[in-house]
mmCIF file with all atom_site columns, C-alpha atoms and ligand atoms in Angstrom:
data_model
loop_
_atom_site.group_PDB
_atom_site.id
_atom_site.type_symbol
_atom_site.label_atom_id
_atom_site.label_alt_id
_atom_site.label_comp_id
_atom_site.label_asym_id
_atom_site.label_entity_id
_atom_site.label_seq_id
_atom_site.pdbx_PDB_ins_code
_atom_site.Cartn_x
_atom_site.Cartn_y
_atom_site.Cartn_z
_atom_site.occupancy
_atom_site.B_iso_or_equiv
_atom_site.pdbx_formal_charge
_atom_site.auth_seq_id
_atom_site.auth_comp_id
_atom_site.auth_asym_id
_atom_site.auth_atom_id
_atom_site.pdbx_PDB_model_num
ATOM   1   C  CA  . UNK M 1 1   ? -14.214 -43.976 -34.250 1.00 79.00 ? 1   UNK M CA  1
ATOM   2   C  CA  . UNK M 1 2   ? -10.830 -45.667 -34.476 1.00 88.00 ? 2   UNK M CA  1
ATOM   3   C  CA  . UNK M 1 3   ? -8.072  -45.085 -31.759 1.00 90.00 ? 3   UNK M CA  1
ATOM   4   C  CA  . UNK M 1 4   ? -5.865  -43.004 -33.726 1.00 92.00 ? 4   UNK M CA  1
ATOM   5   C  CA  . UNK M 1 5   ? -8.895  -40.467 -34.555 1.00 92.00 ? 5   UNK M CA  1
ATOM   6   C  CA  . UNK M 1 6   ? -10.033 -40.843 -30.973 1.00 92.00 ? 6   UNK M CA  1
ATOM   7   C  CA  . UNK M 1 7   ? -6.536  -39.901 -29.802 1.00 93.00 ? 7   UNK M CA  1
ATOM   8   C  CA  . UNK M 1 8   ? -6.505  -37.054 -32.404 1.00 93.00 ? 8   UNK M CA  1
ATOM   9   C  CA  . UNK M 1 9   ? -9.786  -35.775 -30.877 1.00 92.00 ? 9   UNK M CA  1
ATOM   10  C  CA  . UNK M 1 10  ? -8.446  -35.860 -27.546 1.00 91.00 ? 10  UNK M CA  1
ATOM   11  C  CA  . UNK M 1 11  ? -5.362  -33.761 -28.671 1.00 92.00 ? 11  UNK M CA  1
ATOM   12  C  CA  . UNK M 1 12  ? -7.626  -31.274 -30.287 1.00 91.00 ? 12  UNK M CA  1
ATOM   13  C  CA  . UNK M 1 13  ? -9.771  -31.079 -27.498 1.00 89.00 ? 13  UNK M CA  1
ATOM   14  C  CA  . UNK M 1 14  ? -7.217  -30.681 -25.170 1.00 91.00 ? 14  UNK M CA  1
ATOM   15  C  CA  . UNK M 1 15  ? -5.556  -28.052 -26.573 1.00 92.00 ? 15  UNK M CA  1
ATOM   16  C  CA  . UNK M 1 16  ? -8.895  -26.006 -26.594 1.00 92.00 ? 16  UNK M CA  1
ATOM   17  C  CA  . UNK M 1 17  ? -9.791  -26.016 -23.023 1.00 93.00 ? 17  UNK M CA  1
ATOM   18  C  CA  . UNK M 1 18  ? -6.616  -24.963 -21.895 1.00 91.00 ? 18  UNK M CA  1
ATOM   19  C  CA  . UNK M 1 19  ? -7.033  -21.381 -23.326 1.00 92.00 ? 19  UNK M CA  1
ATOM   20  C  CA  . UNK M 1 20  ? -10.394 -21.595 -22.718 1.00 94.00 ? 20  UNK M CA  1
ATOM   21  C  CA  . UNK M 1 21  ? -10.271 -22.403 -19.091 1.00 92.00 ? 21  UNK M CA  1
ATOM   22  C  CA  . UNK M 1 22  ? -7.210  -18.910 -18.684 1.00 89.00 ? 22  UNK M CA  1
ATOM   23  C  CA  . UNK M 1 23  ? -9.636  -16.934 -20.237 1.00 92.00 ? 23  UNK M CA  1
ATOM   24  C  CA  . UNK M 1 24  ? -12.367 -17.887 -18.171 1.00 93.00 ? 24  UNK M CA  1
ATOM   25  C  CA  . UNK M 1 25  ? -9.961  -17.744 -15.380 1.00 89.00 ? 25  UNK M CA  1
ATOM   26  C  CA  . UNK M 1 26  ? -9.190  -14.175 -16.036 1.00 89.00 ? 26  UNK M CA  1
ATOM   27  C  CA  . UNK M 1 27  ? -12.343 -13.040 -17.899 1.00 93.00 ? 27  UNK M CA  1
ATOM   28  C  CA  . UNK M 1 28  ? -14.262 -13.928 -14.729 1.00 94.00 ? 28  UNK M CA  1
ATOM   29  C  CA  . UNK M 1 29  ? -12.178 -11.660 -12.336 1.00 92.00 ? 29  UNK M CA  1
ATOM   30  C  CA  . UNK M 1 30  ? -10.110 -14.537 -10.530 1.00 88.00 ? 30  UNK M CA  1
ATOM   31  C  CA  . UNK M 1 31  ? -6.483  -13.108 -11.724 1.00 86.00 ? 31  UNK M CA  1
ATOM   32  C  CA  . UNK M 1 32  ? -4.340  -11.196 -8.936  1.00 86.00 ? 32  UNK M CA  1
ATOM   33  C  CA  . UNK M 1 33  ? -4.774  -7.465  -10.002 1.00 85.00 ? 33  UNK M CA  1
ATOM   34  C  CA  . UNK M 1 34  ? -4.348  -5.774  -6.519  1.00 88.00 ? 34  UNK M CA  1
ATOM   35  C  CA  . UNK M 1 35  ? -0.876  -5.559  -4.741  1.00 86.00 ? 35  UNK M CA  1
ATOM   36  C  CA  . UNK M 1 36  ? -2.084  -7.130  -1.901  1.00 89.00 ? 36  UNK M CA  1
ATOM   37  C  CA  . UNK M 1 37  ? -3.053  -10.504 -3.873  1.00 90.00 ? 37  UNK M CA  1
ATOM   38  C  CA  . UNK M 1 38  ? -0.603  -13.106 -4.186  1.00 86.00 ? 38  UNK M CA  1
ATOM   39  C  CA  . UNK M 1 39  ? 1.355   -13.828 -7.487  1.00 85.00 ? 39  UNK M CA  1
ATOM   40  C  CA  . UNK M 1 40  ? -0.338  -15.488 -10.256 1.00 81.00 ? 40  UNK M CA  1
ATOM   41  C  CA  . UNK M 1 41  ? 1.003   -18.955 -10.915 1.00 76.00 ? 41  UNK M CA  1
ATOM   42  C  CA  . UNK M 1 42  ? 4.252   -19.034 -12.269 1.00 83.00 ? 42  UNK M CA  1
ATOM   43  C  CA  . UNK M 1 43  ? 4.248   -15.846 -12.771 1.00 83.00 ? 43  UNK M CA  1
ATOM   44  C  CA  . UNK M 1 44  ? 7.110   -14.699 -10.219 1.00 83.00 ? 44  UNK M CA  1
ATOM   45  C  CA  . UNK M 1 45  ? 9.004   -17.466 -12.309 1.00 84.00 ? 45  UNK M CA  1
ATOM   46  C  CA  . UNK M 1 46  ? 8.711   -15.749 -15.893 1.00 83.00 ? 46  UNK M CA  1
ATOM   47  C  CA  . UNK M 1 47  ? 9.348   -12.239 -14.584 1.00 83.00 ? 47  UNK M CA  1
ATOM   48  C  CA  . UNK M 1 48  ? 12.275  -13.514 -13.047 1.00 84.00 ? 48  UNK M CA  1
ATOM   49  C  CA  . UNK M 1 49  ? 13.874  -15.377 -15.533 1.00 87.00 ? 49  UNK M CA  1
ATOM   50  C  CA  . UNK M 1 50  ? 13.189  -13.120 -18.342 1.00 86.00 ? 50  UNK M CA  1
ATOM   51  C  CA  . UNK M 1 51  ? 14.593  -10.185 -16.729 1.00 90.00 ? 51  UNK M CA  1
ATOM   52  C  CA  . UNK M 1 52  ? 17.629  -12.118 -15.545 1.00 91.00 ? 52  UNK M CA  1
ATOM   53  C  CA  . UNK M 1 53  ? 18.395  -12.844 -19.304 1.00 92.00 ? 53  UNK M CA  1
ATOM   54  C  CA  . UNK M 1 54  ? 17.891  -9.633  -20.820 1.00 93.00 ? 54  UNK M CA  1
ATOM   55  C  CA  . UNK M 1 55  ? 19.773  -7.794  -17.925 1.00 94.00 ? 55  UNK M CA  1
ATOM   56  C  CA  . UNK M 1 56  ? 23.132  -9.922  -18.334 1.00 93.00 ? 56  UNK M CA  1
ATOM   57  C  CA  . UNK M 1 57  ? 22.961  -9.702  -21.620 1.00 94.00 ? 57  UNK M CA  1
ATOM   58  C  CA  . UNK M 1 58  ? 22.731  -5.980  -21.912 1.00 96.00 ? 58  UNK M CA  1
ATOM   59  C  CA  . UNK M 1 59  ? 24.246  -4.382  -18.397 1.00 96.00 ? 59  UNK M CA  1
ATOM   60  C  CA  . UNK M 1 60  ? 27.454  -1.985  -19.355 1.00 96.00 ? 60  UNK M CA  1
ATOM   61  C  CA  . UNK M 1 61  ? 30.449  -2.969  -16.957 1.00 96.00 ? 61  UNK M CA  1
ATOM   62  C  CA  . UNK M 1 62  ? 32.363  -0.561  -14.685 1.00 96.00 ? 62  UNK M CA  1
ATOM   63  C  CA  . UNK M 1 63  ? 34.685  -1.048  -11.871 1.00 96.00 ? 63  UNK M CA  1
ATOM   64  C  CA  . UNK M 1 64  ? 33.441  0.565   -8.552  1.00 96.00 ? 64  UNK M CA  1
ATOM   65  C  CA  . UNK M 1 65  ? 36.753  1.481   -7.738  1.00 96.00 ? 65  UNK M CA  1
ATOM   66  C  CA  . UNK M 1 66  ? 36.143  4.273   -10.595 1.00 97.00 ? 66  UNK M CA  1
ATOM   67  C  CA  . UNK M 1 67  ? 33.641  6.446   -8.547  1.00 98.00 ? 67  UNK M CA  1
ATOM   68  C  CA  . UNK M 1 68  ? 34.932  9.054   -6.146  1.00 98.00 ? 68  UNK M CA  1
ATOM   69  C  CA  . UNK M 1 69  ? 33.163  10.416  -2.855  1.00 98.00 ? 69  UNK M CA  1
ATOM   70  C  CA  . UNK M 1 70  ? 31.775  13.209  -4.872  1.00 98.00 ? 70  UNK M CA  1
ATOM   71  C  CA  . UNK M 1 71  ? 30.270  10.877  -7.186  1.00 98.00 ? 71  UNK M CA  1
ATOM   72  C  CA  . UNK M 1 72  ? 28.754  8.878   -4.331  1.00 98.00 ? 72  UNK M CA  1
ATOM   73  C  CA  . UNK M 1 73  ? 27.375  12.618  -2.580  1.00 98.00 ? 73  UNK M CA  1
ATOM   74  C  CA  . UNK M 1 74  ? 25.838  13.231  -5.747  1.00 98.00 ? 74  UNK M CA  1
ATOM   75  C  CA  . UNK M 1 75  ? 24.205  9.740   -6.177  1.00 98.00 ? 75  UNK M CA  1
ATOM   76  C  CA  . UNK M 1 76  ? 23.147  10.238  -2.733  1.00 98.00 ? 76  UNK M CA  1
ATOM   77  C  CA  . UNK M 1 77  ? 21.511  13.533  -3.333  1.00 97.00 ? 77  UNK M CA  1
ATOM   78  C  CA  . UNK M 1 78  ? 19.947  11.700  -6.478  1.00 98.00 ? 78  UNK M CA  1
ATOM   79  C  CA  . UNK M 1 79  ? 18.755  9.070   -4.151  1.00 98.00 ? 79  UNK M CA  1
ATOM   80  C  CA  . UNK M 1 80  ? 17.020  11.532  -1.672  1.00 97.00 ? 80  UNK M CA  1
ATOM   81  C  CA  . UNK M 1 81  ? 15.247  13.507  -4.746  1.00 96.00 ? 81  UNK M CA  1
ATOM   82  C  CA  . UNK M 1 82  ? 13.829  10.379  -6.964  1.00 97.00 ? 82  UNK M CA  1
ATOM   83  C  CA  . UNK M 1 83  ? 14.207  7.068   -4.933  1.00 98.00 ? 83  UNK M CA  1
ATOM   84  C  CA  . UNK M 1 84  ? 13.311  7.747   -1.047  1.00 97.00 ? 84  UNK M CA  1
ATOM   85  C  CA  . UNK M 1 85  ? 9.797   8.005   -1.605  1.00 97.00 ? 85  UNK M CA  1
ATOM   86  C  CA  . UNK M 1 86  ? 9.786   4.156   -2.670  1.00 98.00 ? 86  UNK M CA  1
ATOM   87  C  CA  . UNK M 1 87  ? 13.108  2.659   -1.622  1.00 98.00 ? 87  UNK M CA  1
ATOM   88  C  CA  . UNK M 1 88  ? 13.507  4.371   2.018   1.00 97.00 ? 88  UNK M CA  1
ATOM   89  C  CA  . UNK M 1 89  ? 16.142  5.978   3.674   1.00 97.00 ? 89  UNK M CA  1
ATOM   90  C  CA  . UNK M 1 90  ? 18.563  4.090   6.427   1.00 96.00 ? 90  UNK M CA  1
ATOM   91  C  CA  . UNK M 1 91  ? 17.157  3.301   9.513   1.00 93.00 ? 91  UNK M CA  1
ATOM   92  C  CA  . UNK M 1 92  ? 13.811  4.842   9.026   1.00 94.00 ? 92  UNK M CA  1
ATOM   93  C  CA  . UNK M 1 93  ? 10.476  2.753   8.543   1.00 94.00 ? 93  UNK M CA  1
ATOM   94  C  CA  . UNK M 1 94  ? 8.970   2.077   5.395   1.00 95.00 ? 94  UNK M CA  1
ATOM   95  C  CA  . UNK M 1 95  ? 7.765   5.077   3.450   1.00 96.00 ? 95  UNK M CA  1
ATOM   96  C  CA  . UNK M 1 96  ? 4.246   4.879   2.498   1.00 94.00 ? 96  UNK M CA  1
ATOM   97  C  CA  . UNK M 1 97  ? 4.457   4.112   -0.840  1.00 94.00 ? 97  UNK M CA  1
ATOM   98  C  CA  . UNK M 1 98  ? 6.703   1.328   -0.335  1.00 95.00 ? 98  UNK M CA  1
ATOM   99  C  CA  . UNK M 1 99  ? 4.230   -0.388  2.250   1.00 95.00 ? 99  UNK M CA  1
ATOM   100 C  CA  . UNK M 1 100 ? 1.324   -1.095  -0.612  1.00 93.00 ? 100 UNK M CA  1
ATOM   101 C  CA  . UNK M 1 101 ? 3.585   -2.188  -3.874  1.00 93.00 ? 101 UNK M CA  1
ATOM   102 C  CA  . UNK M 1 102 ? 3.151   -5.356  -5.621  1.00 90.00 ? 102 UNK M CA  1
ATOM   103 C  CA  . UNK M 1 103 ? 6.027   -6.469  -5.975  1.00 91.00 ? 103 UNK M CA  1
ATOM   104 C  CA  . UNK M 1 104 ? 7.427   -4.979  -2.923  1.00 93.00 ? 104 UNK M CA  1
ATOM   105 C  CA  . UNK M 1 105 ? 9.917   -2.087  -3.325  1.00 96.00 ? 105 UNK M CA  1
ATOM   106 C  CA  . UNK M 1 106 ? 12.978  -2.970  -1.695  1.00 97.00 ? 106 UNK M CA  1
ATOM   107 C  CA  . UNK M 1 107 ? 14.568  -0.835  1.192   1.00 98.00 ? 107 UNK M CA  1
ATOM   108 C  CA  . UNK M 1 108 ? 17.588  -0.297  -0.956  1.00 98.00 ? 108 UNK M CA  1
ATOM   109 C  CA  . UNK M 1 109 ? 19.816  0.970   2.421   1.00 98.00 ? 109 UNK M CA  1
ATOM   110 C  CA  . UNK M 1 110 ? 18.610  -1.303  4.548   1.00 97.00 ? 110 UNK M CA  1
ATOM   111 C  CA  . UNK M 1 111 ? 21.278  -4.222  5.222   1.00 96.00 ? 111 UNK M CA  1
ATOM   112 C  CA  . UNK M 1 112 ? 18.291  -7.096  4.146   1.00 96.00 ? 112 UNK M CA  1
ATOM   113 C  CA  . UNK M 1 113 ? 17.544  -5.340  1.135   1.00 97.00 ? 113 UNK M CA  1
ATOM   114 C  CA  . UNK M 1 114 ? 20.817  -4.244  -0.135  1.00 98.00 ? 114 UNK M CA  1
ATOM   115 C  CA  . UNK M 1 115 ? 22.036  -4.646  -3.962  1.00 98.00 ? 115 UNK M CA  1
ATOM   116 C  CA  . UNK M 1 116 ? 25.574  -4.476  -2.781  1.00 98.00 ? 116 UNK M CA  1
ATOM   117 C  CA  . UNK M 1 117 ? 26.142  -8.037  -4.524  1.00 97.00 ? 117 UNK M CA  1
ATOM   118 C  CA  . UNK M 1 118 ? 25.274  -6.985  -7.609  1.00 96.00 ? 118 UNK M CA  1
ATOM   119 C  CA  . UNK M 1 119 ? 27.101  -5.627  -10.392 1.00 97.00 ? 119 UNK M CA  1
ATOM   120 C  CA  . UNK M 1 120 ? 27.039  -1.857  -10.270 1.00 98.00 ? 120 UNK M CA  1
ATOM   121 C  CA  . UNK M 1 121 ? 26.201  -2.381  -14.229 1.00 97.00 ? 121 UNK M CA  1
ATOM   122 C  CA  . UNK M 1 122 ? 23.159  -4.354  -13.308 1.00 97.00 ? 122 UNK M CA  1
ATOM   123 C  CA  . UNK M 1 123 ? 21.610  -1.723  -10.957 1.00 98.00 ? 123 UNK M CA  1
ATOM   124 C  CA  . UNK M 1 124 ? 22.456  0.957   -13.615 1.00 98.00 ? 124 UNK M CA  1
ATOM   125 C  CA  . UNK M 1 125 ? 20.206  -1.143  -16.413 1.00 97.00 ? 125 UNK M CA  1
ATOM   126 C  CA  . UNK M 1 126 ? 17.567  -1.205  -13.939 1.00 97.00 ? 126 UNK M CA  1
ATOM   127 C  CA  . UNK M 1 127 ? 17.723  2.480   -13.154 1.00 98.00 ? 127 UNK M CA  1
ATOM   128 C  CA  . UNK M 1 128 ? 17.968  3.462   -16.816 1.00 97.00 ? 128 UNK M CA  1
ATOM   129 C  CA  . UNK M 1 129 ? 15.263  1.211   -18.248 1.00 96.00 ? 129 UNK M CA  1
ATOM   130 C  CA  . UNK M 1 130 ? 13.133  0.660   -14.903 1.00 95.00 ? 130 UNK M CA  1
ATOM   131 C  CA  . UNK M 1 131 ? 11.183  -2.879  -14.390 1.00 92.00 ? 131 UNK M CA  1
ATOM   132 C  CA  . UNK M 1 132 ? 7.794   -3.262  -16.342 1.00 88.00 ? 132 UNK M CA  1
ATOM   133 C  CA  . UNK M 1 133 ? 4.534   -3.691  -14.583 1.00 86.00 ? 133 UNK M CA  1
ATOM   134 C  CA  . UNK M 1 134 ? 6.648   -3.443  -11.321 1.00 89.00 ? 134 UNK M CA  1
ATOM   135 C  CA  . UNK M 1 135 ? 6.353   0.393   -10.351 1.00 92.00 ? 135 UNK M CA  1
ATOM   136 C  CA  . UNK M 1 136 ? 10.269  0.865   -10.550 1.00 95.00 ? 136 UNK M CA  1
ATOM   137 C  CA  . UNK M 1 137 ? 10.470  3.423   -13.155 1.00 96.00 ? 137 UNK M CA  1
ATOM   138 C  CA  . UNK M 1 138 ? 12.886  4.080   -15.751 1.00 97.00 ? 138 UNK M CA  1
ATOM   139 C  CA  . UNK M 1 139 ? 15.290  7.165   -15.568 1.00 98.00 ? 139 UNK M CA  1
ATOM   140 C  CA  . UNK M 1 140 ? 16.784  7.537   -18.947 1.00 97.00 ? 140 UNK M CA  1
ATOM   141 C  CA  . UNK M 1 141 ? 14.568  10.651  -19.736 1.00 97.00 ? 141 UNK M CA  1
ATOM   142 C  CA  . UNK M 1 142 ? 15.277  12.423  -16.546 1.00 97.00 ? 142 UNK M CA  1
ATOM   143 C  CA  . UNK M 1 143 ? 19.034  11.767  -15.241 1.00 98.00 ? 143 UNK M CA  1
ATOM   144 C  CA  . UNK M 1 144 ? 21.988  11.809  -17.430 1.00 98.00 ? 144 UNK M CA  1
ATOM   145 C  CA  . UNK M 1 145 ? 23.799  8.696   -17.408 1.00 98.00 ? 145 UNK M CA  1
ATOM   146 C  CA  . UNK M 1 146 ? 26.428  10.118  -15.172 1.00 98.00 ? 146 UNK M CA  1
ATOM   147 C  CA  . UNK M 1 147 ? 23.746  10.783  -12.545 1.00 98.00 ? 147 UNK M CA  1
ATOM   148 C  CA  . UNK M 1 148 ? 22.565  6.965   -13.338 1.00 98.00 ? 148 UNK M CA  1
ATOM   149 C  CA  . UNK M 1 149 ? 26.016  5.892   -12.394 1.00 98.00 ? 149 UNK M CA  1
ATOM   150 C  CA  . UNK M 1 150 ? 26.281  7.801   -9.496  1.00 98.00 ? 150 UNK M CA  1
ATOM   151 C  CA  . UNK M 1 151 ? 23.019  6.632   -7.958  1.00 98.00 ? 151 UNK M CA  1
ATOM   152 C  CA  . UNK M 1 152 ? 24.180  2.933   -8.528  1.00 98.00 ? 152 UNK M CA  1
ATOM   153 C  CA  . UNK M 1 153 ? 27.322  3.140   -7.315  1.00 98.00 ? 153 UNK M CA  1
ATOM   154 C  CA  . UNK M 1 154 ? 25.771  4.590   -4.113  1.00 98.00 ? 154 UNK M CA  1
ATOM   155 C  CA  . UNK M 1 155 ? 23.326  1.480   -3.861  1.00 98.00 ? 155 UNK M CA  1
ATOM   156 C  CA  . UNK M 1 156 ? 26.406  -0.933  -4.844  1.00 98.00 ? 156 UNK M CA  1
ATOM   157 C  CA  . UNK M 1 157 ? 28.579  0.581   -1.725  1.00 98.00 ? 157 UNK M CA  1
ATOM   158 C  CA  . UNK M 1 158 ? 25.657  1.311   0.697   1.00 98.00 ? 158 UNK M CA  1
ATOM   159 C  CA  . UNK M 1 159 ? 27.196  -0.822  3.363   1.00 97.00 ? 159 UNK M CA  1
ATOM   160 C  CA  . UNK M 1 160 ? 30.632  0.969   3.208   1.00 97.00 ? 160 UNK M CA  1
ATOM   161 C  CA  . UNK M 1 161 ? 29.706  4.975   2.476   1.00 97.00 ? 161 UNK M CA  1
ATOM   162 C  CA  . UNK M 1 162 ? 32.234  7.412   3.862   1.00 97.00 ? 162 UNK M CA  1
ATOM   163 C  CA  . UNK M 1 163 ? 30.364  9.588   6.612   1.00 97.00 ? 163 UNK M CA  1
ATOM   164 C  CA  . UNK M 1 164 ? 29.790  12.558  4.621   1.00 97.00 ? 164 UNK M CA  1
ATOM   165 C  CA  . UNK M 1 165 ? 27.891  10.509  1.895   1.00 97.00 ? 165 UNK M CA  1
ATOM   166 C  CA  . UNK M 1 166 ? 25.631  9.066   4.821   1.00 97.00 ? 166 UNK M CA  1
ATOM   167 C  CA  . UNK M 1 167 ? 25.181  12.375  6.397   1.00 96.00 ? 167 UNK M CA  1
ATOM   168 C  CA  . UNK M 1 168 ? 23.368  13.310  3.287   1.00 97.00 ? 168 UNK M CA  1
ATOM   169 C  CA  . UNK M 1 169 ? 21.164  10.227  3.713   1.00 97.00 ? 169 UNK M CA  1
ATOM   170 C  CA  . UNK M 1 170 ? 19.104  11.870  6.698   1.00 95.00 ? 170 UNK M CA  1
ATOM   171 C  CA  . UNK M 1 171 ? 15.823  12.035  6.358   1.00 92.00 ? 171 UNK M CA  1
ATOM   172 C  CA  . UNK M 1 172 ? 15.264  15.844  5.084   1.00 78.00 ? 172 UNK M CA  1
ATOM   173 C  CA  . UNK M 1 173 ? 12.697  18.319  6.279   1.00 60.00 ? 173 UNK M CA  1
ATOM   174 C  CA  . UNK M 1 174 ? 10.156  16.850  4.202   1.00 55.00 ? 174 UNK M CA  1
ATOM   175 C  CA  . UNK M 1 175 ? 9.235   13.950  5.982   1.00 55.00 ? 175 UNK M CA  1
ATOM   176 C  CA  . UNK M 1 176 ? 7.913   11.147  3.580   1.00 55.00 ? 176 UNK M CA  1
ATOM   177 C  CA  . UNK M 1 177 ? 6.282   9.881   6.325   1.00 58.00 ? 177 UNK M CA  1
ATOM   178 C  CA  . UNK M 1 178 ? 4.460   12.598  8.017   1.00 59.00 ? 178 UNK M CA  1
ATOM   179 C  CA  . UNK M 1 179 ? 1.052   12.670  7.947   1.00 63.00 ? 179 UNK M CA  1
ATOM   180 C  CA  . UNK M 1 180 ? -0.515  15.542  5.397   1.00 61.00 ? 180 UNK M CA  1
ATOM   181 C  CA  . UNK M 1 181 ? -2.149  18.688  6.660   1.00 58.00 ? 181 UNK M CA  1
ATOM   182 C  CA  . UNK M 1 182 ? -0.708  18.976  10.087  1.00 48.00 ? 182 UNK M CA  1
HETATM 183 C  C1  . LIG C 2 .   ? 7.348   4.557   -7.400  1.00 92.31 ? 1   LIG C C1  1
HETATM 184 C  C2  . LIG C 2 .   ? 8.542   3.736   -6.607  1.00 92.31 ? 1   LIG C C2  1
HETATM 185 C  C3  . LIG C 2 .   ? 9.555   3.665   -7.010  1.00 92.31 ? 1   LIG C C3  1
HETATM 186 C  C4  . LIG C 2 .   ? 10.674  4.602   -7.313  1.00 92.31 ? 1   LIG C C4  1
HETATM 187 C  C5  . LIG C 2 .   ? 10.556  6.020   -7.271  1.00 92.31 ? 1   LIG C C5  1
HETATM 188 C  C6  . LIG C 2 .   ? 12.427  3.835   -7.510  1.00 92.31 ? 1   LIG C C6  1
HETATM 189 N  N1  . LIG C 2 .   ? 11.770  2.696   -7.458  1.00 92.31 ? 1   LIG C N1  1
HETATM 190 FE FE1 . LIG C 2 .   ? 13.299  1.208   -7.772  1.00 92.31 ? 1   LIG C FE1 1
HETATM 191 N  N2  . LIG C 2 .   ? 11.845  -0.259  -7.564  1.00 92.31 ? 1   LIG C N2  1
HETATM 192 C  C7  . LIG C 2 .   ? 10.394  0.076   -6.851  1.00 92.31 ? 1   LIG C C7  1
HETATM 193 C  C8  . LIG C 2 .   ? 9.890   -1.333  -6.958  1.00 92.31 ? 1   LIG C C8  1
HETATM 194 C  C9  . LIG C 2 .   ? 8.644   -1.799  -7.104  1.00 92.31 ? 1   LIG C C9  1
HETATM 195 C  C10 . LIG C 2 .   ? 10.935  -2.188  -7.253  1.00 92.31 ? 1   LIG C C10 1
HETATM 196 C  C11 . LIG C 2 .   ? 10.960  -3.868  -7.268  1.00 92.31 ? 1   LIG C C11 1
HETATM 197 C  C12 . LIG C 2 .   ? 10.472  -4.486  -8.671  1.00 92.31 ? 1   LIG C C12 1
HETATM 198 C  C13 . LIG C 2 .   ? 10.976  -5.911  -8.757  1.00 92.31 ? 1   LIG C C13 1
HETATM 199 O  O1  . LIG C 2 .   ? 11.020  -6.379  -7.984  1.00 92.31 ? 1   LIG C O1  1
HETATM 200 O  O2  . LIG C 2 .   ? 10.462  -6.321  -9.713  1.00 92.31 ? 1   LIG C O2  1
HETATM 201 C  C14 . LIG C 2 .   ? 12.252  -1.498  -7.605  1.00 92.31 ? 1   LIG C C14 1
HETATM 202 C  C15 . LIG C 2 .   ? 13.472  -2.287  -7.850  1.00 92.31 ? 1   LIG C C15 1
HETATM 203 C  C16 . LIG C 2 .   ? 14.452  -1.866  -8.054  1.00 92.31 ? 1   LIG C C16 1
HETATM 204 C  C17 . LIG C 2 .   ? 15.890  -2.080  -8.091  1.00 92.31 ? 1   LIG C C17 1
HETATM 205 C  C18 . LIG C 2 .   ? 16.426  -3.476  -8.031  1.00 92.31 ? 1   LIG C C18 1
HETATM 206 C  C19 . LIG C 2 .   ? 16.387  -4.245  -6.569  1.00 92.31 ? 1   LIG C C19 1
HETATM 207 C  C20 . LIG C 2 .   ? 16.844  -5.469  -6.359  1.00 92.31 ? 1   LIG C C20 1
HETATM 208 O  O3  . LIG C 2 .   ? 16.924  -6.130  -5.527  1.00 92.31 ? 1   LIG C O3  1
HETATM 209 O  O4  . LIG C 2 .   ? 17.203  -6.412  -7.810  1.00 92.31 ? 1   LIG C O4  1
HETATM 210 C  C21 . LIG C 2 .   ? 16.846  -0.917  -7.963  1.00 92.31 ? 1   LIG C C21 1
HETATM 211 C  C22 . LIG C 2 .   ? 18.519  -1.405  -8.081  1.00 92.31 ? 1   LIG C C22 1
HETATM 212 C  C23 . LIG C 2 .   ? 16.093  0.061   -7.928  1.00 92.31 ? 1   LIG C C23 1
HETATM 213 N  N3  . LIG C 2 .   ? 14.646  0.156   -7.858  1.00 92.31 ? 1   LIG C N3  1
HETATM 214 C  C24 . LIG C 2 .   ? 16.855  1.486   -7.853  1.00 92.31 ? 1   LIG C C24 1
HETATM 215 C  C25 . LIG C 2 .   ? 16.048  2.268   -7.731  1.00 92.31 ? 1   LIG C C25 1
HETATM 216 C  C26 . LIG C 2 .   ? 16.965  3.930   -8.038  1.00 92.31 ? 1   LIG C C26 1
HETATM 217 C  C27 . LIG C 2 .   ? 18.367  4.016   -8.144  1.00 92.31 ? 1   LIG C C27 1
HETATM 218 C  C28 . LIG C 2 .   ? 15.714  4.831   -7.788  1.00 92.31 ? 1   LIG C C28 1
HETATM 219 C  C29 . LIG C 2 .   ? 15.834  6.283   -7.909  1.00 92.31 ? 1   LIG C C29 1
HETATM 220 C  C30 . LIG C 2 .   ? 16.793  6.756   -8.805  1.00 92.31 ? 1   LIG C C30 1
HETATM 221 C  C31 . LIG C 2 .   ? 14.153  4.128   -8.138  1.00 92.31 ? 1   LIG C C31 1
HETATM 222 N  N4  . LIG C 2 .   ? 14.752  2.838   -7.767  1.00 92.31 ? 1   LIG C N4  1
HETATM 223 C  C32 . LIG C 2 .   ? 13.039  4.504   -7.631  1.00 92.31 ? 1   LIG C C32 1
HETATM 224 C  C33 . LIG C 2 .   ? 9.773   1.268   -6.933  1.00 92.31 ? 1   LIG C C33 1
HETATM 225 C  C34 . LIG C 2 .   ? 10.735  2.460   -7.282  1.00 92.31 ? 1   LIG C C34 1
#
């Protein structure tokens, strides 16, 4: 076989091996599917890059100063009802659901996990559309545009909430961490 033919054969075989190896890796049960598994090679990279560009292009803009205390208070009620189950409440231990999620559900009212540096429109996009394959639901079918802005503003101002709003973020009569049947 002449060198050019050998080279071309090498390229063809090389191209065929990669998808075959990938198929075998997944088909033989090696792909990480449990929430406690480590991420697949490049999984986090591709998920983050794709999401960032899409959200950057689509997020609406709104000035945080346009939200009143009443908006934040409404946001706190929505948070209690629809978000605390995964994202937790201030100064409480992580809710059960958050302990077993991959990617993990950030505790959005705890200092280390707050999204106060993100533009409010970015959180609005995430609340509206959700984050595919992460467990973060999209709420566009259950909350109004106003409600989605209110809860996003609550997160954007999480480190400077007025006392009457913080008061609404205490654990309710339903303790999400309480053992069942006691
Ligand atoms: C069933 C669990 C669950 C519920 C309920 C839930 N989320 Fe999430 N959320 C997640 C998970 C998991 C992530 C992390 C996604 C990721 O990192 O890819 C997330 C991510 C987010 C983020 C992005 C955080 C960041 O650091 O970029 C925001 C903002 C958010 N959620 C807001 C909300 C709001 C507001 C609600 C309620 C209206 C809500 N979520 C309800 C599971 C949940």
